[in-house]
Coordinates of C-alpha atoms in Angstrom, one line a residue:
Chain A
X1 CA -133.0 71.0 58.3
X2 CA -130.5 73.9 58.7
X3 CA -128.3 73.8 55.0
X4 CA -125.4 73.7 56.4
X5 CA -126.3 69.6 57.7
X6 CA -126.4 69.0 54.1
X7 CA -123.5 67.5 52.7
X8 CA -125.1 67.2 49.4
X9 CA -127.6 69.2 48.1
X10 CA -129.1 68.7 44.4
X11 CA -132.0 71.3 43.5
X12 CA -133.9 70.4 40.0
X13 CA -131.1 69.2 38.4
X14 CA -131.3 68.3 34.8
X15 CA -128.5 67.3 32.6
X16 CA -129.3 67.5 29.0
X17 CA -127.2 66.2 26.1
X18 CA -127.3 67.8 23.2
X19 CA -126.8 65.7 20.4
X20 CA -126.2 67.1 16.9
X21 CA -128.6 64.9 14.2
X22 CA -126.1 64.6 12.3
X23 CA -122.5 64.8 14.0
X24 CA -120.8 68.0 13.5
X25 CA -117.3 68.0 14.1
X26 CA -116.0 70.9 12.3
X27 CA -116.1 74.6 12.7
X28 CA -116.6 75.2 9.0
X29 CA -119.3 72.3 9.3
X30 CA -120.9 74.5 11.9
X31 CA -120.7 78.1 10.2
X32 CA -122.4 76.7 7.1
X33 CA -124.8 74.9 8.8
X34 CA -125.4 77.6 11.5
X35 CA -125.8 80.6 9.0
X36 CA -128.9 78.2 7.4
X37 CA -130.0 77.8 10.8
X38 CA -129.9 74.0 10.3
X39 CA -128.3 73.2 13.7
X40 CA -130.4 70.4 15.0
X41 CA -130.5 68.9 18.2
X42 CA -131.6 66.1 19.6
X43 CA -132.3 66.3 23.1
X44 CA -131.4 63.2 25.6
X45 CA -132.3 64.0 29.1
X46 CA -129.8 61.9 31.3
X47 CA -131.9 63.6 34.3
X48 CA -134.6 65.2 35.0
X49 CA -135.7 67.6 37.6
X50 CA -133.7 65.7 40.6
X51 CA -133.3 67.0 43.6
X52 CA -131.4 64.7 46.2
X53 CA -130.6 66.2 49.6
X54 CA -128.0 63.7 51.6
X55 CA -127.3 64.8 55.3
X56 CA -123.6 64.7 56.9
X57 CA -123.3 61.0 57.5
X58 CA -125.9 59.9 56.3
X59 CA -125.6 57.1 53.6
X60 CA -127.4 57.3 50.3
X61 CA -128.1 54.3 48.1
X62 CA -128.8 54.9 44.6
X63 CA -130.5 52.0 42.7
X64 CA -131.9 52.2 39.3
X65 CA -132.1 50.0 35.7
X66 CA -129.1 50.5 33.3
X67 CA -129.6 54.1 31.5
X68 CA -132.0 55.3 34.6
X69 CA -129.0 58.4 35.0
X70 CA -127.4 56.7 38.1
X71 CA -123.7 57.3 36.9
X72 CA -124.8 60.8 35.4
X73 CA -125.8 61.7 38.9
X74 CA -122.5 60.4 39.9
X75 CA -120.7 62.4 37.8
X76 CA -122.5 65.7 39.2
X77 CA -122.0 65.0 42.4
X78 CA -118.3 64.4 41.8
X79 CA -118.4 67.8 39.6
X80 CA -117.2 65.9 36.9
X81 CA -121.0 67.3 34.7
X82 CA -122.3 70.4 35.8
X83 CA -126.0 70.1 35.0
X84 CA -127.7 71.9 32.2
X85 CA -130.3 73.4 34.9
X86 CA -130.6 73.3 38.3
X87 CA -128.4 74.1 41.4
X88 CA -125.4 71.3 42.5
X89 CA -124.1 71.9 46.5
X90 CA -121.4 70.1 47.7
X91 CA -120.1 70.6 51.3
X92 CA -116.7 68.4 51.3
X93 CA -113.7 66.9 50.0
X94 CA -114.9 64.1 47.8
X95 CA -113.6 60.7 46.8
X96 CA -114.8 59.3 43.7
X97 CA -114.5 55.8 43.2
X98 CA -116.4 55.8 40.0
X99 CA -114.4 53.8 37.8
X100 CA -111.6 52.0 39.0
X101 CA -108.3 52.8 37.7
X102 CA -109.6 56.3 36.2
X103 CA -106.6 58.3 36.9
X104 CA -104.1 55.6 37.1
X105 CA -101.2 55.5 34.2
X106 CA -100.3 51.9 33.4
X107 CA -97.0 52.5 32.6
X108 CA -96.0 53.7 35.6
X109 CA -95.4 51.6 38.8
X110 CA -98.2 50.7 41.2
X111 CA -95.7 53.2 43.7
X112 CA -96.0 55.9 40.9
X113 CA -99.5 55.5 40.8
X114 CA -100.7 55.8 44.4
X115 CA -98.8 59.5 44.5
X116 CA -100.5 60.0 40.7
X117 CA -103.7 59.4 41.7
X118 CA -103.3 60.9 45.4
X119 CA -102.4 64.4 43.5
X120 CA -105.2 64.1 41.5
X121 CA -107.5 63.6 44.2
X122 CA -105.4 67.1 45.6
X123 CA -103.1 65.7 48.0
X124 CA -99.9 66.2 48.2
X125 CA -96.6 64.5 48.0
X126 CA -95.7 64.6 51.5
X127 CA -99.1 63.6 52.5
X128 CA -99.4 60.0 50.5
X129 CA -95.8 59.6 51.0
X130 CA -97.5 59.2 55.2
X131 CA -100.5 57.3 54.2
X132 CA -98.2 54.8 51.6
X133 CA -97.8 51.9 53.9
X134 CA -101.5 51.7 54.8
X135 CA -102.3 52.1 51.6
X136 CA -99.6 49.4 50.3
X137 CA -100.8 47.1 53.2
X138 CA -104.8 47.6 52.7
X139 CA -104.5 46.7 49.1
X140 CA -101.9 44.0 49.9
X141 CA -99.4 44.6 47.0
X142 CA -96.3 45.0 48.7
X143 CA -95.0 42.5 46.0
X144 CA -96.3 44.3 42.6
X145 CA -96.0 47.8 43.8
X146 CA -93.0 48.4 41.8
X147 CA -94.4 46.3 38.6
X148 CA -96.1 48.8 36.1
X149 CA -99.5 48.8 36.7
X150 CA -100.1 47.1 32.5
X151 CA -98.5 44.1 34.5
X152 CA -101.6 43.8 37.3
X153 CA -105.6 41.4 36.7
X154 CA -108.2 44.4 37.5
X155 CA -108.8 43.2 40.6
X156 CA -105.3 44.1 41.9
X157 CA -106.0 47.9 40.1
X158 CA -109.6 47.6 41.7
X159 CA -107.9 46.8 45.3
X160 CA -105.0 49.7 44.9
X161 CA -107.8 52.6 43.7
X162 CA -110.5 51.5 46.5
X163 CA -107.2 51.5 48.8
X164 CA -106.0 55.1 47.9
X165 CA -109.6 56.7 47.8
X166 CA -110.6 55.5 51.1
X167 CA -107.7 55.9 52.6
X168 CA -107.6 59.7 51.8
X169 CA -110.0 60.7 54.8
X170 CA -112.7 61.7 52.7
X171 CA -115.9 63.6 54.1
X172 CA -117.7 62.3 50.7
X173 CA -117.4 58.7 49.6
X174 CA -118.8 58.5 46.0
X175 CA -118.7 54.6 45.0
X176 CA -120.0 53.3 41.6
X177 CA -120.8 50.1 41.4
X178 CA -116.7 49.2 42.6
X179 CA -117.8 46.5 44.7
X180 CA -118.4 43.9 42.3
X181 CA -114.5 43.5 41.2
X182 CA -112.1 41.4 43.2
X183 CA -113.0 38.5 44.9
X184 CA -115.1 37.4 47.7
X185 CA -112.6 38.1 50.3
X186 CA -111.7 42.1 49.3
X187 CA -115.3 42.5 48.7
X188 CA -115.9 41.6 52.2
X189 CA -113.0 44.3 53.5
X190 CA -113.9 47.3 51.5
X191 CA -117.2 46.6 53.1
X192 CA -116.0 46.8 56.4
X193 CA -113.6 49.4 55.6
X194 CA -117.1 51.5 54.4
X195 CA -118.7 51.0 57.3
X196 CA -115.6 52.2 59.8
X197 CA -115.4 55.0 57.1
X198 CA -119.1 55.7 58.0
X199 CA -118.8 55.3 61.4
X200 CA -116.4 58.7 60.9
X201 CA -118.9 60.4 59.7
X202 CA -118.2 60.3 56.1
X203 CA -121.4 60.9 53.5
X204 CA -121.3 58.2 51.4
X205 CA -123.3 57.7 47.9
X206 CA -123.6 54.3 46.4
X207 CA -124.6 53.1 43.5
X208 CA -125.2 49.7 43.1
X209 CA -127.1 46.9 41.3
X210 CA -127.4 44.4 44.9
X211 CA -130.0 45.3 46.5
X212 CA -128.2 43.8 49.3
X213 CA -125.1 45.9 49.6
X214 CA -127.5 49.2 49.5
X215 CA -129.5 47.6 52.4
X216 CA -126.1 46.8 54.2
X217 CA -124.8 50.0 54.1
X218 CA -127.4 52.5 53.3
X219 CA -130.4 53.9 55.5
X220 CA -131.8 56.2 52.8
X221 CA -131.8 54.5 48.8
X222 CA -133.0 56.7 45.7
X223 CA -134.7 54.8 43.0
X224 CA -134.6 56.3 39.4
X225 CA -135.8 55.6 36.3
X226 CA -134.9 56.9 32.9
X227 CA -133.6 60.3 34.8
X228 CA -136.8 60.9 37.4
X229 CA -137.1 60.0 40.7
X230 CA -139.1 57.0 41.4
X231 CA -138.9 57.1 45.0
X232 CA -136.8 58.3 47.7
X233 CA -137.2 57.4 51.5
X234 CA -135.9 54.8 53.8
X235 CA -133.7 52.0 52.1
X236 CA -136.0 49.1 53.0
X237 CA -138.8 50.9 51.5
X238 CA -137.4 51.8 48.2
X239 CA -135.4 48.8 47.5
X240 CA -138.3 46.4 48.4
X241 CA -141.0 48.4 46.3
X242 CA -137.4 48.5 43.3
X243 CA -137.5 44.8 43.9
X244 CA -141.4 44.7 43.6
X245 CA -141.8 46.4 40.6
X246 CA -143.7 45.2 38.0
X247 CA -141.4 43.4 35.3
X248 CA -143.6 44.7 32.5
X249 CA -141.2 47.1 31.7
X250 CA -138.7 44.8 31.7
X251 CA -140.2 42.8 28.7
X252 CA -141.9 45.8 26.6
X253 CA -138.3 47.4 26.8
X254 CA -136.3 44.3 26.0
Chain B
X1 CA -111.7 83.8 39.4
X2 CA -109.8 84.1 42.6
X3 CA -111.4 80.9 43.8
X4 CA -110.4 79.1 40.7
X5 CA -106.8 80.1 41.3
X6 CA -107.0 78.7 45.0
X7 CA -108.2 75.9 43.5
X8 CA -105.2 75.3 41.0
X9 CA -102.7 76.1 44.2
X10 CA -104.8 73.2 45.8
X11 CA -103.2 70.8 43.1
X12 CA -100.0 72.0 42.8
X13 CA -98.8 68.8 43.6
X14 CA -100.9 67.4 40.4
X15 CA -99.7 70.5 38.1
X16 CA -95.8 69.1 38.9
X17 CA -96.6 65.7 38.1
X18 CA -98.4 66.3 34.6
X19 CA -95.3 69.2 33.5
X20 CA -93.1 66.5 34.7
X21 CA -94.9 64.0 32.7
X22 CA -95.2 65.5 29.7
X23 CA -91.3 66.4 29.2
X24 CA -90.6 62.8 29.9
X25 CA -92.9 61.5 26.9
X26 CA -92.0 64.1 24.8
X27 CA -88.3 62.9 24.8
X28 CA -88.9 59.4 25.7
X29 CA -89.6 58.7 22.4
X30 CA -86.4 59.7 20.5
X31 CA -83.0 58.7 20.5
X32 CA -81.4 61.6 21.2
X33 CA -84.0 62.9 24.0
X34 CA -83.7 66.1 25.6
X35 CA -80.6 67.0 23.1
X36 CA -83.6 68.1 20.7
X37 CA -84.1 70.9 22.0
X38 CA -80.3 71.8 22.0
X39 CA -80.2 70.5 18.7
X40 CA -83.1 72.1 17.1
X41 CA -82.4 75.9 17.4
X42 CA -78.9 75.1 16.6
X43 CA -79.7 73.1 13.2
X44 CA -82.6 76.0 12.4
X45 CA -79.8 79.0 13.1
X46 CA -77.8 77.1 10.4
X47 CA -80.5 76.7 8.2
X48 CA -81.4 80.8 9.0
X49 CA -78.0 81.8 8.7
X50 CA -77.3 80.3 5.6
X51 CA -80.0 81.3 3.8
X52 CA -80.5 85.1 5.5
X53 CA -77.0 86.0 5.8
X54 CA -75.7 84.6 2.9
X55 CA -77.9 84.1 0.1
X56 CA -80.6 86.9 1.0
X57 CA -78.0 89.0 2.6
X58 CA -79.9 90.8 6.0
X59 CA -78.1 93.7 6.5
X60 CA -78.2 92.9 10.7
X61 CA -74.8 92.6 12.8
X62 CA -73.9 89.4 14.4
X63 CA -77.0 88.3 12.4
X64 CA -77.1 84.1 14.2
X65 CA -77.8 86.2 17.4
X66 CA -80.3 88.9 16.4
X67 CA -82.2 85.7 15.0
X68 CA -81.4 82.6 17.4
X69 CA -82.7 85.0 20.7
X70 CA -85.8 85.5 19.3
X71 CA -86.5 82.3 17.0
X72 CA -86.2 80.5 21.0
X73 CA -88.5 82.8 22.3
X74 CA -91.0 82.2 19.1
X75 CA -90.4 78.6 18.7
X76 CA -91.5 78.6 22.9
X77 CA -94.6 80.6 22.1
X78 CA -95.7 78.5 18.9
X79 CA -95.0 75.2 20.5
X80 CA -96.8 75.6 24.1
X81 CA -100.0 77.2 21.8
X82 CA -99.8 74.2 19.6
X83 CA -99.4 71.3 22.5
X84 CA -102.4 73.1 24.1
X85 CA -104.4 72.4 21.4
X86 CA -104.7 68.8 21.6
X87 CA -103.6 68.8 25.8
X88 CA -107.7 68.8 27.0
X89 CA -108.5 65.6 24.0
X90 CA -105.2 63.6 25.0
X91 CA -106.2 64.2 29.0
X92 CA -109.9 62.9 28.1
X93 CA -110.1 59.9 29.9
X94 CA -109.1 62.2 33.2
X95 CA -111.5 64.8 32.4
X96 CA -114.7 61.9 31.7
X97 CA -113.8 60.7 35.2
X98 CA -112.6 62.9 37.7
X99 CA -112.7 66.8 38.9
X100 CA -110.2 68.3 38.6
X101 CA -109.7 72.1 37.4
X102 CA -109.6 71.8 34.1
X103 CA -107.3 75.0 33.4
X104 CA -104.2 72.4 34.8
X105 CA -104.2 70.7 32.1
X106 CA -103.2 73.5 29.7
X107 CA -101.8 75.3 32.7
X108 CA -99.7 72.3 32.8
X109 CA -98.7 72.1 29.3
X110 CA -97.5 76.0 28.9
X111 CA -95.0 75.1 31.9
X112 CA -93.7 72.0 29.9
X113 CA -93.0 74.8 27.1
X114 CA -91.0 77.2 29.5
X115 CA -89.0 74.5 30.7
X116 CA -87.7 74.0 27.4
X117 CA -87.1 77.2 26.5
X118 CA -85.2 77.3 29.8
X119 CA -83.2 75.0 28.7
X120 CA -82.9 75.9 24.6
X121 CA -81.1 79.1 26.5
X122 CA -78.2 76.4 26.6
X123 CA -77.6 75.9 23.2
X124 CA -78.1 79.6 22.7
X125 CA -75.3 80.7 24.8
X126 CA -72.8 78.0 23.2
X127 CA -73.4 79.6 19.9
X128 CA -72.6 83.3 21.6
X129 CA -69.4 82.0 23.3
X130 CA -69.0 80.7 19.3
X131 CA -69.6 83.8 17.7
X132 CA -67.9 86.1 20.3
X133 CA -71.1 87.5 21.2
X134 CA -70.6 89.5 25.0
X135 CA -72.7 88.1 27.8
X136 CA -73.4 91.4 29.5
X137 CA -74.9 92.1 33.6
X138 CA -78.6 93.0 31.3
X139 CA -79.3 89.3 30.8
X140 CA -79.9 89.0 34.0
X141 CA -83.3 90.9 33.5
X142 CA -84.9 88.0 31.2
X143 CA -86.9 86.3 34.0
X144 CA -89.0 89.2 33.3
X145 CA -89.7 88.5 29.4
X146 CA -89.6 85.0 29.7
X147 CA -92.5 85.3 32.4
X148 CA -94.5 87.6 30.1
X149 CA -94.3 85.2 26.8
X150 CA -95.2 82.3 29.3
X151 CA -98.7 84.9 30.7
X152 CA -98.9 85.1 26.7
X153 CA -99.1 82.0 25.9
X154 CA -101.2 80.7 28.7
X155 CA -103.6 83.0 27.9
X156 CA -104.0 81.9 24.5
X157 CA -104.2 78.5 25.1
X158 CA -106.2 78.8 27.7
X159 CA -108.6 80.6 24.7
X160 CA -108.0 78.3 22.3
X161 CA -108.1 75.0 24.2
X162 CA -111.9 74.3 24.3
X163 CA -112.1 76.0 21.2
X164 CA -110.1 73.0 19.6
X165 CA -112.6 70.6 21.4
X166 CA -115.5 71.4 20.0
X167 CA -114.0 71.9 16.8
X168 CA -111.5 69.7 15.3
X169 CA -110.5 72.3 12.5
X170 CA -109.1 74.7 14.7
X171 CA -105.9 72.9 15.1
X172 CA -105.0 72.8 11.3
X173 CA -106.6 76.8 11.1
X174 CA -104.3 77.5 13.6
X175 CA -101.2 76.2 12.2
X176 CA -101.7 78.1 9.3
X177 CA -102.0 81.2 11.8
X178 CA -99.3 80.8 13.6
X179 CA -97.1 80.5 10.3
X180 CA -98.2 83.6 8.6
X181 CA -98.0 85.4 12.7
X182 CA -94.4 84.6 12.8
X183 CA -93.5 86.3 9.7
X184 CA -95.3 89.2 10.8
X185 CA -93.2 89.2 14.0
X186 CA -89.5 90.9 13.5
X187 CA -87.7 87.6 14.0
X188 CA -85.8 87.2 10.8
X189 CA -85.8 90.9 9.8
X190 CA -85.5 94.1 11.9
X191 CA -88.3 96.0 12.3
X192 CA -87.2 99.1 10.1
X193 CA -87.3 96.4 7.4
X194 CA -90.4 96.9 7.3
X195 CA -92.2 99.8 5.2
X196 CA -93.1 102.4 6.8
X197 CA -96.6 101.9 5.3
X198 CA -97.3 98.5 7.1
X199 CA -95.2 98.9 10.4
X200 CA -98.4 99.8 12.7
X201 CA -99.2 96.1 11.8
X202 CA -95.8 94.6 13.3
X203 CA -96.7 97.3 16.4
X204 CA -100.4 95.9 16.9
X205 CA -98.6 92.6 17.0
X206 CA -98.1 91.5 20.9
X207 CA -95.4 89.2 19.9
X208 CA -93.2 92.0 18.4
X209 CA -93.0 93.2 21.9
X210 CA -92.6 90.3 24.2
X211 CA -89.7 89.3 21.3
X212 CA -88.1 92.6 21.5
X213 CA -88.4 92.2 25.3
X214 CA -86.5 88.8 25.6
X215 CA -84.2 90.0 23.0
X216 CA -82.8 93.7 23.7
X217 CA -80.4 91.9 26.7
X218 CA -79.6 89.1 24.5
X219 CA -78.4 91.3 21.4
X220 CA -78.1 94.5 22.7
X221 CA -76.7 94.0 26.4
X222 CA -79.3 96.6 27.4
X223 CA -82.4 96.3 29.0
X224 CA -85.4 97.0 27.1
X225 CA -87.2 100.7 26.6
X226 CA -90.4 101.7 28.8
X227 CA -92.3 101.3 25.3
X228 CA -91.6 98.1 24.8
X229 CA -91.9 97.1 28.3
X230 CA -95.3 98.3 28.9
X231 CA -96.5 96.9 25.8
X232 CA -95.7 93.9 26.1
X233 CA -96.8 93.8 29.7
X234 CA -100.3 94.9 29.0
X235 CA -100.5 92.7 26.1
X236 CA -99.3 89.7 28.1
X237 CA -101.8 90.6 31.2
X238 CA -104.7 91.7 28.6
X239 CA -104.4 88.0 27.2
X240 CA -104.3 86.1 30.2
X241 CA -107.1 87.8 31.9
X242 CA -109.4 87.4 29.0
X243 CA -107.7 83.7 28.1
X244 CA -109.3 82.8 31.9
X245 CA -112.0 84.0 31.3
X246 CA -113.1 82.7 27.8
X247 CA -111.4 79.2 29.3
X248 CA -114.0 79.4 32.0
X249 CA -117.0 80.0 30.5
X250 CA -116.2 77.3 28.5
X251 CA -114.4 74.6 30.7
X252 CA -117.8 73.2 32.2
X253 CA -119.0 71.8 28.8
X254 CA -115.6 70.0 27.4
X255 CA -116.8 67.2 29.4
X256 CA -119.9 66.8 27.2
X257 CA -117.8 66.6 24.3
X258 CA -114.4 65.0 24.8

């Protein structure tokens, strides 16, 4: 596998959070406790030791337990964490749908919005002013769009961001757990509008709780658990042995 | 560093937005809007000219001008270093969720500050067509100052940003700093005011320069020596440079804390 097929390439990658035992917010805090060397950390390993290699076009489906590190691995790929250790290589523009309406200002116009968040994703003016309509038609709120975006049900917030970050020709989808809002309908045309994404050529990492929509739209799924790799391989196989696990944990956890 | 400067050209388009942003909520707020910053200089030269000229008596010709040109160059420099203190905790939300280069943010807030000094330079020339002050051919070279306080200040913030993340207590610290900086910065006085004794303390100070710099075509109709030019160039570049660099080292772990 020559690295330049890789679209994303993860190398040990461990994110650590350091948390202070007791919270220290202030500098003085710190220099008094720091000269008596009574900085103490607790360590929370978010991951540990990952390494995820996702091919150009291929799709990657990421399932996991809430707290298994699925959303820090997210953020990582999307550059928003850079790991504590290890090596992070992204080949490509990426779109993160991580959390709807991240990037939006509700005070501003649904119009105002699509350019806001279209420059934050590094486009410019001229180009969303070209890929408005489409994006005003996908997300069909040609009546709201000049409404402040306070005034919209987060399913009309959910439809505008999924609208702008797929319609921004992305070579990297990131979509975290997105689906679920809106109703049956929309759900059913973002998931087409994946697939013809896909279909492109565009890498796309999902995170998602149905083990459906990762059999759907992914052929390779990545199962963690509290921040390691459970297993990695064809979706089938790690979603049915995810689905299969023993529910032990479930109950000695809960 | 190159590549993190292609980077910020990538979202130019962003930087716009967020300078363009943040002068809209910073008047939205009050009555009077954008009129503050006219109205600000002009009520502090009164409240300067009364007290220095008057009561204290400074011995300084056309004393509201000597004053006014640089008080709008400090009040630029103390106001874009303050806003950047808070500007990576107020963008949080962004920052949790999304990459983007983080140095916009206070890149973005420095610009905010030049635009109103830009326009502060209204009120200032109403009070010189007031006082009879001559507009001479040398204003023309402020560009050149004004660029050098905004490297200044961008390079500080850029220091002092993540700094103020990780600790809360460097905002209030700072305050305090910049209080006792500008008195040590020949704003209200002239630097021969100064005795002899402590003067190397005014010339260590950057801001003496870059003041004297925006203030020599102002007051003096003249442009400013090769002294103060170069000073205040190195200082500005010196700042920068190291501002960048400090802000980079740093940037990556803001999103841990914010």
């Amino acid at each position: 596998m020559a690295a330049d097929d890789l679209a994303i390439d993860l190398r040990d990658v461990s994110v650590c959070y350091r948390l202070p035992r007791e919270r220290i917010t202030t500098f003085k805090e710190f220099m008094i406790k720091w000269a008596r060397r009574r900085v103490e950390y607790e360590e929370l390993h978010a991951l540990s030791q990952v390494s995820v290699r996702v091919r150009r076009g291929e799709s990657l489906g990421v399932i996991g337990r809430n707290g298994a590190g699925k959303t820090t691995l997210m953020k990582v790929i999307a550059r928003v964490l850079r790991p504590t250790s290890g090596d992070v290589r992204v080949n490509g523009l990426v779109a993160p749908l991580l959390e709807l309406g991240a990037g939006f200002d509700m005070e501003l116009s649904g119009r105002e919005n699509v350019f806001l968040n279209g420059a934050i994703l590094g486009h410019s003016r001229r180009d969303m002013q070209r890929r408005f309509d489409g994006i005003v038609d996908f997300s069909e709120l040609e009546h709201f769009i000049d409404a402040p975006l306070r005034t919209y049900s987060t399913g009309m917030v959910a439809r505008l961001g999924f609208a702008i970050a797929t319609d921004v020709n992305p070579e990297i989808l990131l979509v975290d757990e997105v689906l679920s809002v809106g109703d049956i309908e929309f759900q059913r045309k973002c998931t087409e509008r994946i697939e013809r994404i896909l279909q492109r050529g565009t890498t796309l990492v999902l995170v998602s709780h149905s083990p459906e929509a990762i059999l759907q739209l992914c052929g390779q799924a990545l199962w963690l658990s509290e921040g390691r790799v459970v297993a990695d391989g064809p979706a089938r196989d790690v979603v049915d042995a995810f689905v299969a696990r023993p529910t032990t944990t479930l109950s000695a956890a809960g | 560093m190159l590549a993190s400067l292609r980077e910020v050209f990538r979202y130019r388009s962003l930087l716009r937005d967020l300078v363009a942003r943040d002068l809209k909520v910073r008047y939205k707020r009050s009555a009077l809007g954008i009129l503050w910053t006219m109205l600000n200089p002009l009520l502090m030269m009164v409240i300067f000219t009364i007290v220095f000229a008057h009561i204290l008596r400074v011995q300084v010709e056309h004393f509201t001008v000597y004053f006014l040109s640089a008080f709008v160059l400090w009040n630029f420099f103390a106001q874009a270093t303050s806003w950047s203190t808070g500007c990576l905790l107020s963008y949080a939300p962004l920052i949790k969720k999304i990459y983007v280069p983080r140095s916009i943010f206070v890149l973005a807030t420095v610009l905010a500050g030049t635009v109103n000094l830009l326009i502060s330079l209204v009120p200032l020339a109403i009070i010189m067509l007031f006082v009879e002050h001559p507009f001479t051919p040398a204003l023309a070279f402020l560009p050149v100052p004004i660029l050098l306080a905004t490297m200044f200040s961008l390079g500080l913030s850029l220091a002092l940003a993540p700094m103020c993340v990780m600790f809360a207590d460097v905002v209030p610290i700072y305050q305090v700093v910049l209080t006792a900086w500008m008195y040590l910065t020949p704003i209200i006085y002239p630097l021969s005011a100064m005795p002899d004794r402590y003067r190397w303390l005014l010339l260590a100070n950057p801001m003496t320069h870059i003041v004297e710099a925006f203030r020599t075509p102002i007051y003096q109709g003249a442009i400013p020596s090769a002294h103060v030019m170069i000073s205040a160039s190195v200082a500005a570049t010196v700042t920068l440079v190291v501002g960048w660099l400090i802000f980079e080292h740093y940037s990556d772990r803001v999103a841990y804390y914010v």
